CSV table of C-alpha atoms in Angstrom, one decimal:
chain,number,residue,atom,x,y,z
A,1,MET,CA,108.4,61.9,150.1
A,2,ALA,CA,110.2,62.2,146.7
A,3,SER,CA,108.0,62.7,143.9
A,4,ASN,CA,107.3,60.0,141.3
A,5,ALA,CA,109.4,60.7,138.0
A,6,THR,CA,106.1,60.1,136.1
A,7,ASP,CA,104.5,63.1,138.1
A,8,GLU,CA,107.4,65.7,137.6
A,9,ILE,CA,106.1,68.1,134.9
A,10,ALA,CA,108.3,69.3,132.4
A,11,PHE,CA,105.9,72.0,130.5
A,12,ASP,CA,102.4,73.0,131.9
A,13,PHE,CA,100.3,74.4,128.8
A,14,ARG,CA,96.9,74.0,130.5
A,15,PRO,CA,94.1,74.1,129.5
A,16,TYR,CA,95.4,72.2,126.5
A,17,PHE,CA,98.2,69.9,127.7
A,18,ILE,CA,100.5,68.8,130.6
A,19,LEU,CA,104.1,67.4,129.3
A,20,TYR,CA,105.9,65.3,131.9
A,21,LYS,CA,109.8,64.7,132.5
A,22,ASP,CA,109.4,61.0,131.3
A,23,GLY,CA,107.9,62.0,127.9
A,24,HIS,CA,104.3,61.4,128.5
A,25,VAL,CA,101.4,63.9,128.1
A,26,ASP,CA,98.0,64.5,129.3
A,27,ARG,CA,96.3,66.0,126.5
A,28,LEU,CA,93.3,67.8,128.3
A,29,THR,CA,91.1,68.7,125.8
A,30,GLU,CA,90.7,65.3,123.9
A,31,ASN,CA,88.1,63.6,125.9
A,32,ASP,CA,85.3,64.1,123.3
A,33,PHE,CA,86.0,61.6,120.6
A,34,VAL,CA,83.2,61.9,117.9
A,35,PRO,CA,82.6,58.9,115.9
A,36,PRO,CA,82.0,59.1,112.2
A,37,SER,CA,78.7,58.4,110.8
A,38,LEU,CA,76.6,57.9,107.5
A,39,ASN,CA,74.1,60.2,106.9
A,40,PRO,CA,72.0,60.0,103.5
A,41,GLU,CA,70.2,63.2,104.4
A,42,GLY,CA,73.0,65.4,105.5
A,43,VAL,CA,77.0,65.1,105.9
A,44,SER,CA,78.5,61.6,105.9
A,45,SER,CA,81.9,60.9,107.6
A,46,LYS,CA,84.2,57.9,107.9
A,47,ASP,CA,87.6,57.1,108.8
A,48,VAL,CA,90.5,55.9,106.9
A,49,ALA,CA,94.0,54.8,107.2
A,50,ILE,CA,96.7,56.6,105.1
A,51,ILE,CA,99.9,55.2,106.4
A,52,PRO,CA,99.0,52.2,108.8
A,53,GLU,CA,102.0,51.5,110.1
A,54,LEU,CA,102.8,55.1,111.2
A,55,GLY,CA,99.3,55.6,112.4
A,56,VAL,CA,98.4,58.2,110.0
A,57,SER,CA,94.9,58.5,109.1
A,58,ALA,CA,92.0,61.0,108.1
A,59,ARG,CA,88.5,61.4,108.5
A,60,LEU,CA,86.6,62.0,105.4
A,61,PHE,CA,83.4,64.2,104.8
A,62,LEU,CA,81.0,63.8,101.9
A,63,PRO,CA,78.0,66.1,101.5
A,64,LYS,CA,74.5,64.8,100.6
A,65,LEU,CA,74.7,64.4,96.9
A,66,ASP,CA,72.5,66.2,94.4
A,67,ALA,CA,69.9,63.5,93.3
A,68,GLY,CA,69.7,65.2,89.8
A,69,ASP,CA,73.4,65.0,89.1
A,70,PRO,CA,74.9,62.3,91.6
A,71,HIS,CA,78.2,62.3,89.7
A,72,ARG,CA,79.0,66.1,89.6
A,73,LYS,CA,82.6,66.6,90.7
A,74,LEU,CA,83.1,68.3,94.0
A,75,PRO,CA,85.8,70.6,95.2
A,76,ILE,CA,88.2,69.0,97.7
A,77,LEU,CA,89.4,70.4,100.9
A,78,VAL,CA,92.6,69.0,102.9
A,79,TYR,CA,92.3,70.1,106.5
A,80,PHE,CA,95.2,70.3,109.0
A,81,HIS,CA,94.3,70.7,112.6
A,82,GLY,CA,95.9,73.2,115.1
A,83,GLY,CA,97.0,72.4,118.7
A,84,GLY,CA,100.9,73.5,118.8
A,85,PHE,CA,101.7,70.0,116.9
A,86,CYS,CA,100.7,68.5,120.3
A,87,PHE,CA,97.0,68.4,120.9
A,88,VAL,CA,93.6,68.2,119.1
A,89,SER,CA,92.9,65.6,116.6
A,90,ALA,CA,90.9,65.2,113.5
A,91,PHE,CA,88.3,63.0,115.6
A,92,CYS,CA,87.4,65.4,118.4
A,93,SER,CA,84.1,67.5,118.4
A,94,LEU,CA,85.5,70.7,117.6
A,95,VAL,CA,87.3,69.8,114.5
A,96,HIS,CA,84.4,67.3,113.5
A,97,GLY,CA,82.0,70.3,113.9
A,98,TYR,CA,84.0,72.6,112.1
A,99,LEU,CA,84.1,70.4,109.0
A,100,THR,CA,80.7,69.5,108.9
A,101,SER,CA,79.9,73.2,108.9
A,102,ILE,CA,82.2,73.8,106.2
A,103,VAL,CA,80.9,70.7,103.9
A,104,THR,CA,77.5,71.6,104.4
A,105,GLU,CA,77.7,75.3,103.4
A,106,ALA,CA,80.4,74.9,100.6
A,107,ASN,CA,79.4,71.4,99.3
A,108,VAL,CA,82.9,70.0,99.3
A,109,ILE,CA,84.6,66.9,100.2
A,110,ALA,CA,86.8,67.2,103.0
A,111,VAL,CA,89.8,65.3,104.3
A,112,SER,CA,90.8,66.1,107.9
A,113,VAL,CA,94.3,64.6,108.4
A,114,ASP,CA,95.2,63.1,111.8
A,115,PHE,CA,99.1,63.4,111.9
A,116,ARG,CA,101.7,62.3,114.3
A,117,ARG,CA,102.1,64.6,117.4
A,118,PHE,CA,104.8,65.8,119.8
A,119,PRO,CA,105.8,64.3,122.3
A,120,GLU,CA,105.4,60.9,120.8
A,121,HIS,CA,107.0,62.2,117.7
A,122,THR,CA,109.0,65.6,117.1
A,123,LEU,CA,108.7,67.3,113.7
A,124,PRO,CA,109.2,67.1,110.9
A,125,ALA,CA,106.9,64.1,111.4
A,126,ALA,CA,103.8,66.0,111.2
A,127,TYR,CA,104.9,67.7,108.1
A,128,ASP,CA,106.0,64.4,106.4
A,129,ASP,CA,102.6,63.1,107.4
A,130,CYS,CA,100.4,66.0,106.0
A,131,TRP,CA,102.7,65.8,102.7
A,132,ALA,CA,102.1,61.9,102.5
A,133,ALA,CA,98.3,62.6,102.8
A,134,LEU,CA,98.2,65.1,100.1
A,135,GLN,CA,100.0,62.5,97.9
A,136,TRP,CA,97.4,59.9,98.9
A,137,VAL,CA,94.4,62.4,97.8
A,138,ALA,CA,96.3,62.9,94.6
A,139,SER,CA,96.7,59.2,93.7
A,140,HIS,CA,93.0,58.9,93.7
A,141,SER,CA,92.9,61.3,90.6
A,142,ALA,CA,94.1,57.9,89.1
A,143,GLY,CA,91.2,55.6,90.7
A,144,GLU,CA,92.8,54.8,93.8
A,145,ALA,CA,90.6,52.7,96.2
A,146,GLU,CA,88.6,55.4,98.2
A,147,PRO,CA,85.3,56.0,96.2
A,148,TRP,CA,84.3,59.4,97.8
A,149,LEU,CA,87.5,60.8,96.4
A,150,SER,CA,87.8,59.1,93.4
A,151,GLU,CA,84.1,59.0,92.2
A,152,HIS,CA,83.1,62.6,93.5
A,153,GLY,CA,86.4,64.6,93.8
A,154,ASP,CA,87.5,67.5,91.4
A,155,PHE,CA,91.2,67.0,91.4
A,156,ASP,CA,91.8,70.5,89.7
A,157,ARG,CA,90.3,72.1,92.8
A,158,ILE,CA,92.2,71.0,95.7
A,159,THR,CA,92.7,73.4,98.8
A,160,ILE,CA,94.5,73.1,102.0
A,161,ILE,CA,93.3,74.9,105.2
A,162,GLY,CA,94.5,74.8,108.5
A,163,ASP,CA,94.3,76.6,111.9
A,164,SER,CA,97.2,78.0,113.9
A,165,ALA,CA,99.6,75.3,113.8
A,166,GLY,CA,97.5,73.8,111.1
A,167,GLY,CA,98.3,76.9,109.3
A,168,ASN,CA,101.7,76.7,109.6
A,169,ILE,CA,101.4,73.3,108.0
A,170,VAL,CA,99.5,74.9,105.2
A,171,HIS,CA,102.5,77.2,104.2
A,172,ASN,CA,105.0,74.4,104.6
A,173,MET,CA,102.8,72.3,102.2
A,174,ALA,CA,102.2,75.0,99.9
A,175,MET,CA,106.0,75.6,99.7
A,176,ARG,CA,106.7,71.9,99.5
A,177,ALA,CA,104.0,71.9,96.6
A,178,GLY,CA,106.0,74.8,94.7
A,179,ARG,CA,109.2,72.5,94.8
A,180,GLU,CA,107.9,68.9,94.4
A,181,GLU,CA,105.2,66.9,92.4
A,182,LEU,CA,102.2,65.8,94.4
A,183,GLY,CA,101.9,63.2,91.6
A,184,HIS,CA,99.6,62.1,88.9
A,185,GLY,CA,99.7,65.8,87.4
A,186,VAL,CA,97.6,67.0,90.6
A,187,LYS,CA,98.5,70.7,91.6
A,188,LEU,CA,96.8,72.8,94.7
A,189,ASP,CA,94.7,75.2,93.5
A,190,GLY,CA,94.3,77.3,96.8
A,191,ALA,CA,95.3,77.5,100.4
A,192,ILE,CA,93.6,79.1,103.5
A,193,PHE,CA,95.3,80.4,106.4
A,194,GLY,CA,93.5,80.5,109.7
A,195,HIS,CA,95.4,82.3,112.3
A,196,PRO,CA,98.8,80.7,111.4
A,197,TYR,CA,101.3,80.0,113.9
A,198,PHE,CA,104.5,81.8,112.8
A,199,CYS,CA,107.3,83.3,115.0
A,200,GLY,CA,110.8,84.5,114.9
A,201,ALA,CA,113.8,85.7,116.9
A,202,GLU,CA,113.1,89.3,116.9
A,203,ALA,CA,109.7,90.4,118.3
A,204,VAL,CA,107.5,92.1,116.1
A,205,GLY,CA,104.1,94.0,116.9
A,206,ASP,CA,102.1,93.1,120.0
A,207,GLU,CA,105.0,90.6,120.9
A,208,VAL,CA,106.9,93.5,122.1
A,209,LYS,CA,104.3,94.3,124.4
A,210,TYR,CA,103.6,90.9,125.6
A,211,PRO,CA,106.8,88.9,125.7
A,212,GLU,CA,105.6,86.3,128.0
A,213,LYS,CA,103.1,85.2,125.4
A,214,LYS,CA,105.9,85.3,122.7
A,215,ALA,CA,108.0,83.2,124.9
A,216,GLN,CA,105.3,80.6,125.0
A,217,GLY,CA,105.0,80.4,121.5
A,218,ASP,CA,108.7,80.3,120.9
A,219,TYR,CA,109.0,77.6,123.3
A,220,ILE,CA,106.5,75.2,121.7
A,221,TRP,CA,108.4,75.3,118.4
A,222,MET,CA,111.8,74.8,120.0
A,223,LEU,CA,110.3,71.9,122.2
A,224,THR,CA,108.4,70.1,119.1
A,225,ASN,CA,111.4,70.6,116.7
A,226,PRO,CA,114.5,69.7,118.5
A,227,THR,CA,116.5,69.7,115.1
A,228,THR,CA,115.5,73.2,114.3
A,229,VAL,CA,117.9,75.8,113.3
A,230,GLY,CA,116.1,78.2,115.7
A,231,LEU,CA,113.3,80.8,115.8
A,232,ASP,CA,114.3,82.1,112.3
A,233,ASP,CA,113.9,78.6,110.8
A,234,PRO,CA,111.9,79.3,107.5
A,235,GLN,CA,109.4,76.5,108.7
A,236,ILE,CA,108.4,78.7,111.6
A,237,ASN,CA,109.6,82.2,110.2
A,238,PRO,CA,108.5,82.4,106.5
A,239,ILE,CA,110.0,85.8,106.2
A,240,ALA,CA,113.4,85.1,107.6
A,241,VAL,CA,116.2,86.8,106.0
A,242,GLY,CA,117.8,84.1,103.9
A,243,GLY,CA,114.7,81.9,103.7
A,244,PRO,CA,113.1,80.9,100.5
A,245,SER,CA,111.2,83.4,98.5
A,246,LEU,CA,107.2,83.2,99.0
A,247,SER,CA,107.1,83.6,95.3
A,248,GLY,CA,107.7,79.7,95.1
A,249,LEU,CA,104.3,79.0,97.0
A,250,GLY,CA,103.0,76.2,95.1
A,251,CYS,CA,99.2,77.4,94.7
A,252,ALA,CA,97.3,79.9,92.6
A,253,ARG,CA,95.1,81.5,95.4
A,254,VAL,CA,95.4,82.3,99.3
A,255,LEU,CA,92.8,83.3,101.9
A,256,LEU,CA,94.6,84.7,105.0
A,257,CYS,CA,92.6,85.1,108.2
A,258,VAL,CA,93.9,86.9,111.1
A,259,ALA,CA,92.3,88.0,114.4
A,260,GLY,CA,92.9,91.6,115.8
A,261,ASN,CA,93.6,90.6,119.3
A,262,ASP,CA,95.8,87.6,118.3
A,263,ILE,CA,99.6,87.9,119.3
A,264,LEU,CA,99.9,86.2,115.9
A,265,ARG,CA,98.0,89.1,114.0
A,266,ASP,CA,101.2,91.0,113.1
A,267,ARG,CA,103.1,88.0,111.8
A,268,GLY,CA,100.1,87.2,109.7
A,269,LEU,CA,100.1,90.8,108.4
A,270,LEU,CA,103.9,90.6,107.4
A,271,TYR,CA,103.2,87.3,105.8
A,272,TYR,CA,100.7,89.1,103.6
A,273,GLU,CA,102.7,91.8,102.7
A,274,ARG,CA,105.5,89.7,102.1
A,275,LEU,CA,103.6,87.6,99.8
A,276,ARG,CA,102.4,90.3,97.8
A,277,SER,CA,105.5,91.8,97.0
A,278,SER,CA,107.5,88.4,96.4
A,279,GLY,CA,106.7,88.1,92.8
A,280,TRP,CA,104.4,85.2,93.5
A,281,LYS,CA,102.0,85.0,90.5
A,282,GLY,CA,98.9,84.2,92.4
A,283,THR,CA,96.0,86.1,94.2
A,284,VAL,CA,95.8,86.7,97.9
A,285,GLU,CA,92.8,87.9,100.1
A,286,LEU,CA,93.1,89.2,103.6
A,287,LEU,CA,90.4,89.0,106.2
A,288,GLU,CA,90.8,90.3,109.6
A,289,SER,CA,88.6,89.7,112.6
A,290,GLU,CA,88.4,92.9,114.5
A,291,GLY,CA,88.7,92.5,118.4
A,292,GLU,CA,89.0,88.6,118.3
A,293,GLU,CA,91.0,86.2,119.7
A,294,HIS,CA,93.2,83.4,118.3
A,295,VAL,CA,90.9,80.8,116.6
A,296,PHE,CA,87.9,82.2,117.9
A,297,HIS,CA,86.0,81.0,115.2
A,298,LEU,CA,86.6,77.4,116.3
A,299,TYR,CA,85.6,77.8,119.8
A,300,ASN,CA,82.7,80.5,119.2
A,301,PRO,CA,81.5,79.5,115.6
A,302,THR,CA,78.0,81.2,116.4
A,303,ARG,CA,79.8,84.6,117.1
A,304,GLU,CA,79.0,87.4,114.3
A,305,ASN,CA,82.6,87.5,113.2
A,306,ALA,CA,82.6,83.6,112.8
A,307,ARG,CA,79.8,83.8,110.8
A,308,ILE,CA,81.4,86.3,108.7
A,309,ILE,CA,84.4,84.1,107.9
A,310,MET,CA,82.4,81.3,106.9
A,311,PRO,CA,81.0,83.0,103.4
A,312,HIS,CA,84.5,83.8,102.6
A,313,ILE,CA,85.6,80.2,102.8
A,314,VAL,CA,82.4,79.2,100.8
A,315,SER,CA,83.4,81.8,98.3
A,316,PHE,CA,86.9,81.0,98.1
A,317,LEU,CA,86.2,77.1,97.5
A,318,ASN,CA,83.6,77.6,94.9
């Protein structure tokens, strides 16, 4: 019996997602939508539309306000989730729990961006959505409608953060912030990279020993961005020859996290070294978690090394 076209697999990336030849996708990790909630005794959350016509939205997190100083201005953290531009969302338990922990520990306002994803939308849709989200955040410095931001946000202390593909988005947003205005005189203060997803045509480090893992990462980039110039596109290989200098990074401070057993570790280290030598005027801190796998701190937040990362994030934000 001939197989139904809707059952023919184009790319099998279990346990995360399966892409079928007709274009639809099974996102295998998204059966755990967590609703937002108001919690006067702790972290409150709510969902807001940013670009309703495109389905771009965000989940906002507000810590318990100090009764003695309820108008105190709090740092703003804008989070871009990972998932290879294909899976994970701002509303899943993984992301919701992680942001709740950061907001609790660091006493910040967080904006977790839900951008358009592949295969319904190819890159640069995710980049455009995240930039629009940053501009939306900046607009609240002029008193726009969302009171959690306009009344409690410190627009001199905006940090962007992301893990894996979200770390790639962090790089691209910081570079764009170096070229373009966010609006209303707002600038990025910091950027936190969690095991950023970068690749390149020439294998480096452990990519030489594990070509199948490199090929998987390469394929995801080529799949999700059909208009790319290739694996040395500066959006995915920030240190590619001929690409823009990292001296143009549009923030003052960077925290770069890598994991010892992550195949992306070596590209993270190269990024760190290139940033330091680029002439960029900011400060950069490197945090390596020895013996750990890619984004282990999300999936195993109680591990000792994960507990070490959190104080670094808290210190960076404050």
